PDB file of C-alpha atoms in Angstrom:
ATOM      1  CA  MET A   1     110.440 102.395 114.213  1.00 40.00           C
ATOM      2  CA  THR A   2     106.809 102.694 113.239  1.00 41.00           C
ATOM      3  CA  SER A   3     107.408 100.933 109.940  1.00 41.00           C
ATOM      4  CA  HIS A   4     108.554  97.844 111.815  1.00 43.00           C
ATOM      5  CA  THR A   5     105.863  97.677 114.454  1.00 42.00           C
ATOM      6  CA  THR A   6     102.756  99.095 112.848  1.00 44.00           C
ATOM      7  CA  PRO A   7     101.085  97.459 109.841  1.00 49.00           C
ATOM      8  CA  ALA A   8     100.501  99.537 106.785  1.00 49.00           C
ATOM      9  CA  GLY A   9      97.145 101.189 107.189  1.00 43.00           C
ATOM     10  CA  ALA A  10      96.962 100.178 110.846  1.00 48.00           C
ATOM     11  CA  GLY A  11      93.768 101.147 112.553  1.00 53.00           C
ATOM     12  CA  THR A  12      90.127 100.289 112.392  1.00 56.00           C
ATOM     13  CA  GLY A  13      89.027 102.628 109.647  1.00 63.00           C
ATOM     14  CA  PRO A  14      87.517 101.575 106.322  1.00 67.00           C
ATOM     15  CA  GLY A  15      90.883 101.909 104.552  1.00 70.00           C
ATOM     16  CA  ALA A  16      92.576  99.484 106.927  1.00 73.00           C
ATOM     17  CA  ARG A  17      89.740  96.973 106.584  1.00 77.00           C
ATOM     18  CA  ARG A  18      89.840  97.216 102.788  1.00 80.00           C
ATOM     19  CA  ARG A  19      93.572  96.588 102.763  1.00 79.00           C
ATOM     20  CA  LEU A  20      93.175  93.579 105.053  1.00 79.00           C
ATOM     21  CA  ILE A  21      90.385  92.098 102.928  1.00 82.00           C
ATOM     22  CA  ARG A  22      92.401  92.707  99.768  1.00 82.00           C
ATOM     23  CA  GLU A  23      95.405  90.973 101.303  1.00 82.00           C
ATOM     24  CA  LEU A  24      93.357  87.989 102.411  1.00 81.00           C
ATOM     25  CA  LEU A  25      91.815  87.636  98.963  1.00 82.00           C
ATOM     26  CA  LEU A  26      95.242  87.870  97.339  1.00 80.00           C
ATOM     27  CA  VAL A  27      96.778  85.170  99.543  1.00 80.00           C
ATOM     28  CA  LEU A  28      93.748  82.883  99.243  1.00 81.00           C
ATOM     29  CA  GLY A  29      93.683  83.423  95.485  1.00 80.00           C
ATOM     30  CA  LEU A  30      97.350  82.499  95.111  1.00 78.00           C
ATOM     31  CA  PHE A  31      96.826  79.391  97.225  1.00 75.00           C
ATOM     32  CA  ALA A  32      93.761  78.375  95.214  1.00 78.00           C
ATOM     33  CA  VAL A  33      95.696  78.731  91.953  1.00 76.00           C
ATOM     34  CA  TYR A  34      98.468  76.567  93.372  1.00 73.00           C
ATOM     35  CA  LYS A  35      96.066  73.857  94.591  1.00 69.00           C
ATOM     36  CA  PHE A  36      94.241  73.819  91.261  1.00 70.00           C
ATOM     37  CA  GLY A  37      97.499  73.709  89.334  1.00 67.00           C
ATOM     38  CA  ARG A  38      98.689  70.668  91.273  1.00 66.00           C
ATOM     39  CA  THR A  39      95.619  68.727  90.185  1.00 66.00           C
ATOM     40  CA  LEU A  40      96.653  69.154  86.544  1.00 67.00           C
ATOM     41  CA  ALA A  41      99.520  66.728  87.157  1.00 60.00           C
ATOM     42  CA  THR A  42      97.257  63.862  88.252  1.00 65.00           C
ATOM     43  CA  GLY A  43      96.795  60.851  86.034  1.00 68.00           C
ATOM     44  CA  ARG A  44     100.483  60.626  85.048  1.00 80.00           C
ATOM     45  CA  THR A  45     101.169  57.608  87.228  1.00 87.00           C
ATOM     46  CA  ASP A  46     103.656  55.813  84.972  1.00 91.00           C
ATOM     47  CA  GLU A  47     105.734  58.945  84.482  1.00 93.00           C
ATOM     48  CA  ALA A  48     105.667  59.650  88.220  1.00 93.00           C
ATOM     49  CA  PHE A  49     107.071  56.204  89.039  1.00 95.00           C
ATOM     50  CA  ARG A  50     109.741  56.435  86.338  1.00 96.00           C
ATOM     51  CA  ASN A  51     110.850  59.751  87.812  1.00 96.00           C
ATOM     52  CA  ALA A  52     110.825  58.216  91.294  1.00 97.00           C
ATOM     53  CA  ALA A  53     113.218  55.500  90.151  1.00 97.00           C
ATOM     54  CA  ARG A  54     115.496  58.165  88.638  1.00 97.00           C
ATOM     55  CA  VAL A  55     115.509  60.215  91.848  1.00 97.00           C
ATOM     56  CA  TRP A  56     116.216  57.116  93.954  1.00 96.00           C
ATOM     57  CA  ASP A  57     119.129  56.120  91.706  1.00 96.00           C
ATOM     58  CA  ALA A  58     120.466  59.681  91.721  1.00 97.00           C
ATOM     59  CA  GLU A  59     120.480  59.739  95.527  1.00 96.00           C
ATOM     60  CA  ARG A  60     122.411  56.482  95.646  1.00 95.00           C
ATOM     61  CA  THR A  61     124.896  57.835  93.098  1.00 96.00           C
ATOM     62  CA  LEU A  62     125.351  60.930  95.262  1.00 95.00           C
ATOM     63  CA  HIS A  63     125.797  58.671  98.321  1.00 94.00           C
ATOM     64  CA  LEU A  64     122.975  60.390 100.187  1.00 94.00           C
ATOM     65  CA  PRO A  65     121.777  58.517 103.293  1.00 92.00           C
ATOM     66  CA  GLY A  66     118.788  56.306 102.690  1.00 90.00           C
ATOM     67  CA  GLU A  67     115.427  57.682 103.746  1.00 94.00           C
ATOM     68  CA  GLY A  68     114.945  54.406 105.617  1.00 94.00           C
ATOM     69  CA  LEU A  69     117.592  55.464 108.130  1.00 94.00           C
ATOM     70  CA  VAL A  70     115.309  58.191 109.499  1.00 96.00           C
ATOM     71  CA  GLN A  71     112.201  56.025 109.296  1.00 96.00           C
ATOM     72  CA  ARG A  72     113.807  53.242 111.321  1.00 95.00           C
ATOM     73  CA  LEU A  73     114.499  55.731 114.101  1.00 94.00           C
ATOM     74  CA  LEU A  74     110.854  56.815 114.109  1.00 95.00           C
ATOM     75  CA  LEU A  75     109.583  53.238 114.143  1.00 94.00           C
ATOM     76  CA  HIS A  76     111.302  52.528 117.467  1.00 93.00           C
ATOM     77  CA  SER A  77     108.249  54.059 119.139  1.00 92.00           C
ATOM     78  CA  ASP A  78     104.610  54.145 118.122  1.00 93.00           C
ATOM     79  CA  ALA A  79     104.243  57.468 119.919  1.00 94.00           C
ATOM     80  CA  LEU A  80     107.197  58.935 118.021  1.00 95.00           C
ATOM     81  CA  VAL A  81     105.962  57.918 114.594  1.00 96.00           C
ATOM     82  CA  HIS A  82     102.442  59.116 115.449  1.00 95.00           C
ATOM     83  CA  THR A  83     103.905  62.463 116.514  1.00 96.00           C
ATOM     84  CA  ALA A  84     105.825  62.707 113.237  1.00 96.00           C
ATOM     85  CA  ASN A  85     102.646  62.014 111.238  1.00 96.00           C
ATOM     86  CA  THR A  86     100.771  64.640 113.249  1.00 96.00           C
ATOM     87  CA  TYR A  87     103.545  67.171 112.684  1.00 97.00           C
ATOM     88  CA  TYR A  88     103.391  66.504 108.937  1.00 96.00           C
ATOM     89  CA  ALA A  89      99.599  66.770 108.794  1.00 93.00           C
ATOM     90  CA  ALA A  90      98.857  69.549 111.281  1.00 94.00           C
ATOM     91  CA  VAL A  91     101.821  71.936 111.557  1.00 95.00           C
ATOM     92  CA  HIS A  92     102.783  72.865 107.992  1.00 92.00           C
ATOM     93  CA  PHE A  93      99.875  75.082 106.937  1.00 90.00           C
ATOM     94  CA  PRO A  94      98.724  76.510 110.321  1.00 93.00           C
ATOM     95  CA  ALA A  95     102.296  77.484 111.234  1.00 95.00           C
ATOM     96  CA  THR A  96     102.710  79.341 107.950  1.00 93.00           C
ATOM     97  CA  VAL A  97      99.394  81.165 108.404  1.00 92.00           C
ATOM     98  CA  LEU A  98     100.265  82.233 111.964  1.00 95.00           C
ATOM     99  CA  PHE A  99     103.680  83.364 110.770  1.00 96.00           C
ATOM    100  CA  LEU A 100     102.164  85.564 108.049  1.00 94.00           C
ATOM    101  CA  VAL A 101      99.526  86.994 110.398  1.00 93.00           C
ATOM    102  CA  TRP A 102     102.176  87.927 112.970  1.00 95.00           C
ATOM    103  CA  LEU A 103     104.292  89.592 110.321  1.00 94.00           C
ATOM    104  CA  TYR A 104     101.297  91.491 108.932  1.00 92.00           C
ATOM    105  CA  VAL A 105     100.483  92.894 112.362  1.00 91.00           C
ATOM    106  CA  ARG A 106     103.965  93.460 113.775  1.00 93.00           C
ATOM    107  CA  ARG A 107     106.411  93.684 110.839  1.00 93.00           C
ATOM    108  CA  PRO A 108     104.546  94.860 107.708  1.00 92.00           C
ATOM    109  CA  ALA A 109     107.675  95.421 105.617  1.00 92.00           C
ATOM    110  CA  HIS A 110     108.876  91.902 106.386  1.00 95.00           C
ATOM    111  CA  TYR A 111     105.373  90.590 105.683  1.00 93.00           C
ATOM    112  CA  LEU A 112     105.424  91.968 102.138  1.00 93.00           C
ATOM    113  CA  TRP A 113     108.914  90.580 101.589  1.00 96.00           C
ATOM    114  CA  THR A 114     107.926  87.145 102.936  1.00 96.00           C
ATOM    115  CA  ARG A 115     104.686  86.992 100.978  1.00 93.00           C
ATOM    116  CA  ARG A 116     106.527  87.777  97.746  1.00 94.00           C
ATOM    117  CA  VAL A 117     109.255  85.217  98.455  1.00 96.00           C
ATOM    118  CA  LEU A 118     106.688  82.524  99.234  1.00 95.00           C
ATOM    119  CA  ALA A 119     104.744  83.390  96.074  1.00 93.00           C
ATOM    120  CA  VAL A 120     107.876  83.024  93.924  1.00 95.00           C
ATOM    121  CA  LEU A 121     108.861  79.788  95.674  1.00 95.00           C
ATOM    122  CA  THR A 122     105.384  78.273  95.377  1.00 92.00           C
ATOM    123  CA  GLY A 123     104.994  79.342  91.746  1.00 92.00           C
ATOM    124  CA  ALA A 124     108.326  77.752  90.824  1.00 95.00           C
ATOM    125  CA  ALA A 125     107.330  74.604  92.723  1.00 93.00           C
ATOM    126  CA  LEU A 126     104.086  74.401  90.756  1.00 91.00           C
ATOM    127  CA  VAL A 127     106.007  74.506  87.484  1.00 92.00           C
ATOM    128  CA  ILE A 128     108.150  71.576  88.645  1.00 94.00           C
ATOM    129  CA  HIS A 129     105.089  69.659  89.874  1.00 90.00           C
ATOM    130  CA  LEU A 130     103.614  69.937  86.390  1.00 89.00           C
ATOM    131  CA  ALA A 131     106.836  69.228  84.501  1.00 92.00           C
ATOM    132  CA  PHE A 132     108.185  66.487  86.758  1.00 94.00           C
ATOM    133  CA  PRO A 133     105.473  64.380  88.437  1.00 92.00           C
ATOM    134  CA  LEU A 134     107.088  62.297  91.154  1.00 94.00           C
ATOM    135  CA  ALA A 135     105.819  59.428  93.267  1.00 94.00           C
ATOM    136  CA  PRO A 136     106.924  59.778  96.905  1.00 95.00           C
ATOM    137  CA  PRO A 137     109.255  57.159  98.435  1.00 96.00           C
ATOM    138  CA  ARG A 138     106.372  55.532 100.351  1.00 95.00           C
ATOM    139  CA  MET A 139     105.064  54.347  96.968  1.00 94.00           C
ATOM    140  CA  LEU A 140     108.401  53.185  95.559  1.00 94.00           C
ATOM    141  CA  GLY A 141     109.003  49.460  95.964  1.00 93.00           C
ATOM    142  CA  ALA A 142     112.786  49.827  95.721  1.00 92.00           C
ATOM    143  CA  ALA A 143     112.786  52.064  98.810  1.00 93.00           C
ATOM    144  CA  HIS A 144     111.193  49.406 101.063  1.00 93.00           C
ATOM    145  CA  LEU A 145     109.552  52.069 103.204  1.00 96.00           C
ATOM    146  CA  ILE A 146     106.299  52.102 105.169  1.00 95.00           C
ATOM    147  CA  ASP A 147     103.507  54.574 104.553  1.00 94.00           C
ATOM    148  CA  THR A 148     103.480  55.657 108.188  1.00 95.00           C
ATOM    149  CA  GLY A 149     100.422  57.832 107.704  1.00 93.00           C
ATOM    150  CA  GLN A 150      98.280  54.924 106.573  1.00 92.00           C
ATOM    151  CA  VAL A 151      99.705  52.440 109.088  1.00 93.00           C
ATOM    152  CA  TYR A 152      99.914  54.572 112.231  1.00 93.00           C
ATOM    153  CA  GLY A 153      97.894  57.701 111.365  1.00 91.00           C
ATOM    154  CA  PRO A 154      96.991  60.432 111.012  1.00 92.00           C
ATOM    155  CA  THR A 155      97.279  60.944 107.281  1.00 89.00           C
ATOM    156  CA  VAL A 156      96.219  63.671 104.873  1.00 85.00           C
ATOM    157  CA  TYR A 157      96.222  61.397 101.823  1.00 85.00           C
ATOM    158  CA  GLY A 158      93.783  58.816 100.543  1.00 77.00           C
ATOM    159  CA  ALA A 159      94.839  55.172 100.425  1.00 72.00           C
ATOM    160  CA  ALA A 160      94.459  55.089  96.629  1.00 68.00           C
ATOM    161  CA  PRO A 161      96.400  57.951  94.964  1.00 66.00           C
ATOM    162  CA  ALA A 162      94.403  57.763  91.745  1.00 59.00           C
ATOM    163  CA  ALA A 163      91.139  58.233  93.657  1.00 57.00           C
ATOM    164  CA  ASP A 164      92.419  61.012  95.930  1.00 58.00           C
ATOM    165  CA  THR A 165      90.518  64.136  94.910  1.00 56.00           C
ATOM    166  CA  MET A 166      91.868  66.258  97.778  1.00 62.00           C
ATOM    167  CA  ALA A 167      95.574  66.163  96.930  1.00 72.00           C
ATOM    168  CA  ASN A 168      97.964  65.288  94.135  1.00 78.00           C
ATOM    169  CA  GLN A 169     100.177  62.591  95.617  1.00 86.00           C
ATOM    170  CA  PHE A 170     102.538  62.707  92.642  1.00 89.00           C
ATOM    171  CA  ALA A 171     103.836  66.199  93.432  1.00 88.00           C
ATOM    172  CA  ALA A 172     106.675  65.246  95.778  1.00 92.00           C
ATOM    173  CA  MET A 173     109.347  67.508  94.279  1.00 94.00           C
ATOM    174  CA  PRO A 174     110.075  70.031  95.622  1.00 95.00           C
ATOM    175  CA  SER A 175     108.990  69.660  99.227  1.00 96.00           C
ATOM    176  CA  LEU A 176     107.021  72.778 100.088  1.00 94.00           C
ATOM    177  CA  HIS A 177     106.673  71.429 103.607  1.00 95.00           C
ATOM    178  CA  PHE A 178     110.404  72.012 103.941  1.00 97.00           C
ATOM    179  CA  GLY A 179     110.593  75.123 101.762  1.00 97.00           C
ATOM    180  CA  TRP A 180     107.879  76.970 103.677  1.00 96.00           C
ATOM    181  CA  ALA A 181     109.322  75.861 107.028  1.00 97.00           C
ATOM    182  CA  LEU A 182     112.759  77.160 106.054  1.00 98.00           C
ATOM    183  CA  MET A 183     111.291  80.499 104.956  1.00 97.00           C
ATOM    184  CA  LEU A 184     109.384  80.732 108.242  1.00 97.00           C
ATOM    185  CA  ALA A 185     112.636  80.339 110.148  1.00 98.00           C
ATOM    186  CA  LEU A 186     114.571  82.782 107.976  1.00 97.00           C
ATOM    187  CA  GLY A 187     111.716  85.282 108.101  1.00 97.00           C
ATOM    188  CA  MET A 188     111.536  85.187 111.891  1.00 97.00           C
ATOM    189  CA  ILE A 189     115.308  85.533 112.164  1.00 96.00           C
ATOM    190  CA  ALA A 190     115.218  88.554 109.854  1.00 95.00           C
ATOM    191  CA  ALA A 191     112.222  90.184 111.556  1.00 95.00           C
ATOM    192  CA  THR A 192     113.259  89.776 115.179  1.00 95.00           C
ATOM    193  CA  SER A 193     116.249  90.754 117.264  1.00 93.00           C
ATOM    194  CA  SER A 194     116.271  88.157 120.041  1.00 93.00           C
ATOM    195  CA  ARG A 195     119.601  86.507 120.757  1.00 94.00           C
ATOM    196  CA  TRP A 196     117.729  83.185 120.561  1.00 95.00           C
ATOM    197  CA  ARG A 197     116.197  83.753 117.136  1.00 95.00           C
ATOM    198  CA  ALA A 198     118.467  81.161 115.496  1.00 96.00           C
ATOM    199  CA  LEU A 199     116.424  78.520 117.322  1.00 97.00           C
ATOM    200  CA  TRP A 200     113.718  79.058 114.689  1.00 97.00           C
ATOM    201  CA  LEU A 201     115.887  76.853 112.475  1.00 97.00           C
ATOM    202  CA  LEU A 202     114.755  73.888 114.578  1.00 98.00           C
ATOM    203  CA  HIS A 203     111.406  74.057 112.758  1.00 97.00           C
ATOM    204  CA  PRO A 204     112.794  73.314 109.261  1.00 98.00           C
ATOM    205  CA  LEU A 205     115.144  70.731 110.770  1.00 98.00           C
ATOM    206  CA  ALA A 206     112.245  68.924 112.431  1.00 97.00           C
ATOM    207  CA  THR A 207     110.209  69.261 109.234  1.00 98.00           C
ATOM    208  CA  LEU A 208     113.016  67.737 107.175  1.00 98.00           C
ATOM    209  CA  LEU A 209     113.283  64.706 109.457  1.00 97.00           C
ATOM    210  CA  VAL A 210     109.492  64.336 109.477  1.00 97.00           C
ATOM    211  CA  VAL A 211     108.941  64.511 105.703  1.00 97.00           C
ATOM    212  CA  VAL A 212     111.750  62.040 105.080  1.00 97.00           C
ATOM    213  CA  GLY A 213     110.973  59.709 107.995  1.00 97.00           C
ATOM    214  CA  THR A 214     107.295  59.443 107.049  1.00 97.00           C
ATOM    215  CA  ALA A 215     108.395  58.557 103.483  1.00 96.00           C
ATOM    216  CA  ASN A 216     106.524  61.466 101.960  1.00 96.00           C
ATOM    217  CA  HIS A 217     109.639  63.041 100.445  1.00 97.00           C
ATOM    218  CA  TYR A 218     113.140  62.239  99.233  1.00 97.00           C
ATOM    219  CA  TRP A 219     116.217  64.113 100.434  1.00 97.00           C
ATOM    220  CA  LEU A 220     116.448  65.661  96.973  1.00 98.00           C
ATOM    221  CA  ASP A 221     112.956  67.130  97.344  1.00 97.00           C
ATOM    222  CA  ALA A 222     114.289  69.247 100.213  1.00 98.00           C
ATOM    223  CA  VAL A 223     117.477  70.095  98.312  1.00 97.00           C
ATOM    224  CA  VAL A 224     115.478  71.410  95.350  1.00 98.00           C
ATOM    225  CA  ALA A 225     113.188  73.385  97.684  1.00 97.00           C
ATOM    226  CA  THR A 226     116.250  74.996  99.266  1.00 98.00           C
ATOM    227  CA  LEU A 227     117.661  75.969  95.869  1.00 98.00           C
ATOM    228  CA  LEU A 228     114.345  77.471  94.778  1.00 98.00           C
ATOM    229  CA  LEU A 229     114.055  79.403  98.038  1.00 98.00           C
ATOM    230  CA  GLY A 230     117.590  80.713  97.575  1.00 97.00           C
ATOM    231  CA  ALA A 231     116.672  81.938  94.097  1.00 97.00           C
ATOM    232  CA  ALA A 232     113.487  83.580  95.423  1.00 97.00           C
ATOM    233  CA  LEU A 233     115.439  85.331  98.179  1.00 97.00           C
ATOM    234  CA  TRP A 234     117.899  86.590  95.586  1.00 97.00           C
ATOM    235  CA  LEU A 235     115.120  87.934  93.356  1.00 96.00           C
ATOM    236  CA  VAL A 236     112.990  89.624  96.022  1.00 96.00           C
ATOM    237  CA  PRO A 237     114.638  92.631  97.732  1.00 94.00           C
ATOM    238  CA  ARG A 238     114.848  92.315 101.484  1.00 90.00           C
ATOM    239  CA  PRO A 239     113.471  95.110 103.704  1.00 87.00           C
ATOM    240  CA  ALA A 240     116.128  97.639 104.608  1.00 78.00           C
ATOM    241  CA  GLY A 241     117.430  97.753 108.144  1.00 62.00           C
ATOM    242  CA  ARG A 242     117.079  95.526 111.161  1.00 55.00           C
ATOM    243  CA  PRO A 243     114.113  95.431 113.544  1.00 53.00           C
ATOM    244  CA  PHE A 244     114.131  98.384 115.909  1.00 42.00           C
ATOM    245  CA  ALA A 245     116.957  99.955 113.874  1.00 37.00           C
ATOM    246  CA  GLY A 246     115.176 103.298 114.035  1.00 34.00           C
ATOM    247  CA  ARG A 247     115.251 103.392 117.815  1.00 37.00           C
ATOM    248  CA  SER A 248     117.633 106.009 119.219  1.00 33.00           C
ATOM    249  CA  LEU A 249     120.620 104.417 120.840  1.00 33.00           C
ATOM    250  CA  VAL A 250     121.367 106.348 123.989  1.00 36.00           C
ATOM    251  CA  ALA A 251     124.239 105.625 126.350  1.00 38.00           C
ATOM    252  CA  ARG A 252     124.050 106.814 129.900  1.00 39.00           C
ATOM    253  CA  ARG A 253     126.908 107.583 132.216  1.00 41.00           C
ATOM    254  CA  SER A 254     126.746 108.714 135.800  1.00 42.00           C
ATOM    255  CA  VAL A 255     128.323 111.919 136.982  1.00 44.00           C
ATOM    256  CA  PRO A 256     129.315 112.010 140.653  1.00 48.00           C
ATOM    257  CA  GLY A 257     126.731 114.042 142.496  1.00 47.00           C
ATOM    258  CA  GLY A 258     124.581 114.535 139.430  1.00 47.00           C
ATOM    259  CA  ARG A 259     122.015 112.759 137.246  1.00 52.00           C
ATOM    260  CA  PRO A 260     122.834 110.360 134.372  1.00 51.00           C
ATOM    261  CA  VAL A 261     123.661 112.259 131.201  1.00 51.00           C
ATOM    262  CA  PRO A 262     122.360 110.876 127.871  1.00 54.00           C
ATOM    263  CA  VAL A 263     125.099 110.608 125.272  1.00 51.00           C
ATOM    264  CA  PRO A 264     123.932 109.914 121.692  1.00 55.00           C
ATOM    265  CA  VAL A 265     125.877 107.313 119.784  1.00 51.00           C
ATOM    266  CA  PRO A 266     127.550 108.883 116.727  1.00 52.00           C
ATOM    267  CA  ALA A 267     126.256 107.890 113.304  1.00 50.00           C
ATOM    268  CA  GLY A 268     128.275 105.016 111.925  1.00 48.00           C
ATOM    269  CA  GLY A 269     129.334 103.844 115.380  1.00 50.00           C
ATOM    270  CA  GLY A 270     128.493 100.394 116.629  1.00 48.00           C
ATOM    271  CA  ALA A 271     125.790  99.636 119.149  1.00 48.00           C
ATOM    272  CA  GLY A 272     128.407  99.573 121.874  1.00 49.00           C
ATOM    273  CA  THR A 273     130.199 102.811 120.859  1.00 50.00           C
ATOM    274  CA  VAL A 274     129.920 105.661 123.334  1.00 50.00           C
ATOM    275  CA  ARG A 275     131.391 109.092 122.704  1.00 51.00           C
ATOM    276  CA  PRO A 276     133.052 110.614 125.786  1.00 50.00           C
ATOM    277  CA  ALA A 277     130.825 113.311 127.242  1.00 50.00           C
ATOM    278  CA  GLU A 278     131.882 116.665 128.562  1.00 49.00           C
ATOM    279  CA  PRO A 279     131.984 116.680 132.383  1.00 50.00           C
ATOM    280  CA  VAL A 280     128.707 117.908 133.818  1.00 48.00           C
ATOM    281  CA  GLU A 281     128.631 119.440 137.255  1.00 49.00           C
ATOM    282  CA  PRO A 282     125.658 119.129 139.553  1.00 47.00           C
ATOM    283  CA  VAL A 283     123.578 122.228 140.099  1.00 47.00           C
ATOM    284  CA  GLY A 284     124.999 124.380 142.892  1.00 46.00           C
ATOM    285  CA  ALA A 285     128.448 122.821 142.867  1.00 47.00           C
ATOM    286  CA  VAL A 286     131.288 124.929 144.323  1.00 46.00           C
ATOM    287  CA  ARG A 287     134.159 125.497 141.953  1.00 46.00           C
TER     288      ARG A 287
END
């Protein structure tokens, strides 16, 4: 039980602080490498638009719904489209950070598993960003979509992609917004035992509708992110056991005139399996 609820090196001693600092440096270093790597794909505008046309044609061949279908639903309300832009700009990174911090504190084994999965996913995404620069649908004339971030705000991108020094706008595939959101949901489902934990899947669902409706990503960007995440989950071993699996399962039954008697569940039995107990008489009973 301790391995699920206490972080490795928990405490306030120098060793625990060193481990925390080392972990922070590792995560920040990986993120910095990813951000720097994305910038290497800038300046390939013509190739990015050619790839965008290929992706658009491929989606039509596959009979995928047009991204405009989701955007039209958002545009029914200024408040709705503004909320979608805010979700895209403000939820993605902070939610992932909070997720990792919670795992580090409460589920250290799941934290290590999640960090490794996200590292594999993000590394594979970087390779695709470099090999396959892709203009998002908001830039593609054939899509006839609105750049909702620029029109309604807020936006995280500059108006001129070529002059945007903060982000590479030609790195649409895969969608790490969706990939990270899906891993957050799967990680919380794996690390918790609530009967409502499947509701975490609403986060990647909302993220999918947001990234498509704001015209920042194609459907195929999310499909590729899902495939890469599946491969990462296959490569990285999952922590053994379920949360709280080490807790002793004790069934109690009442004996007339006596106190409840704990009956341990046999090994291999289900959570609801109770072995019949020998009758226990209350102290001082007359035979």
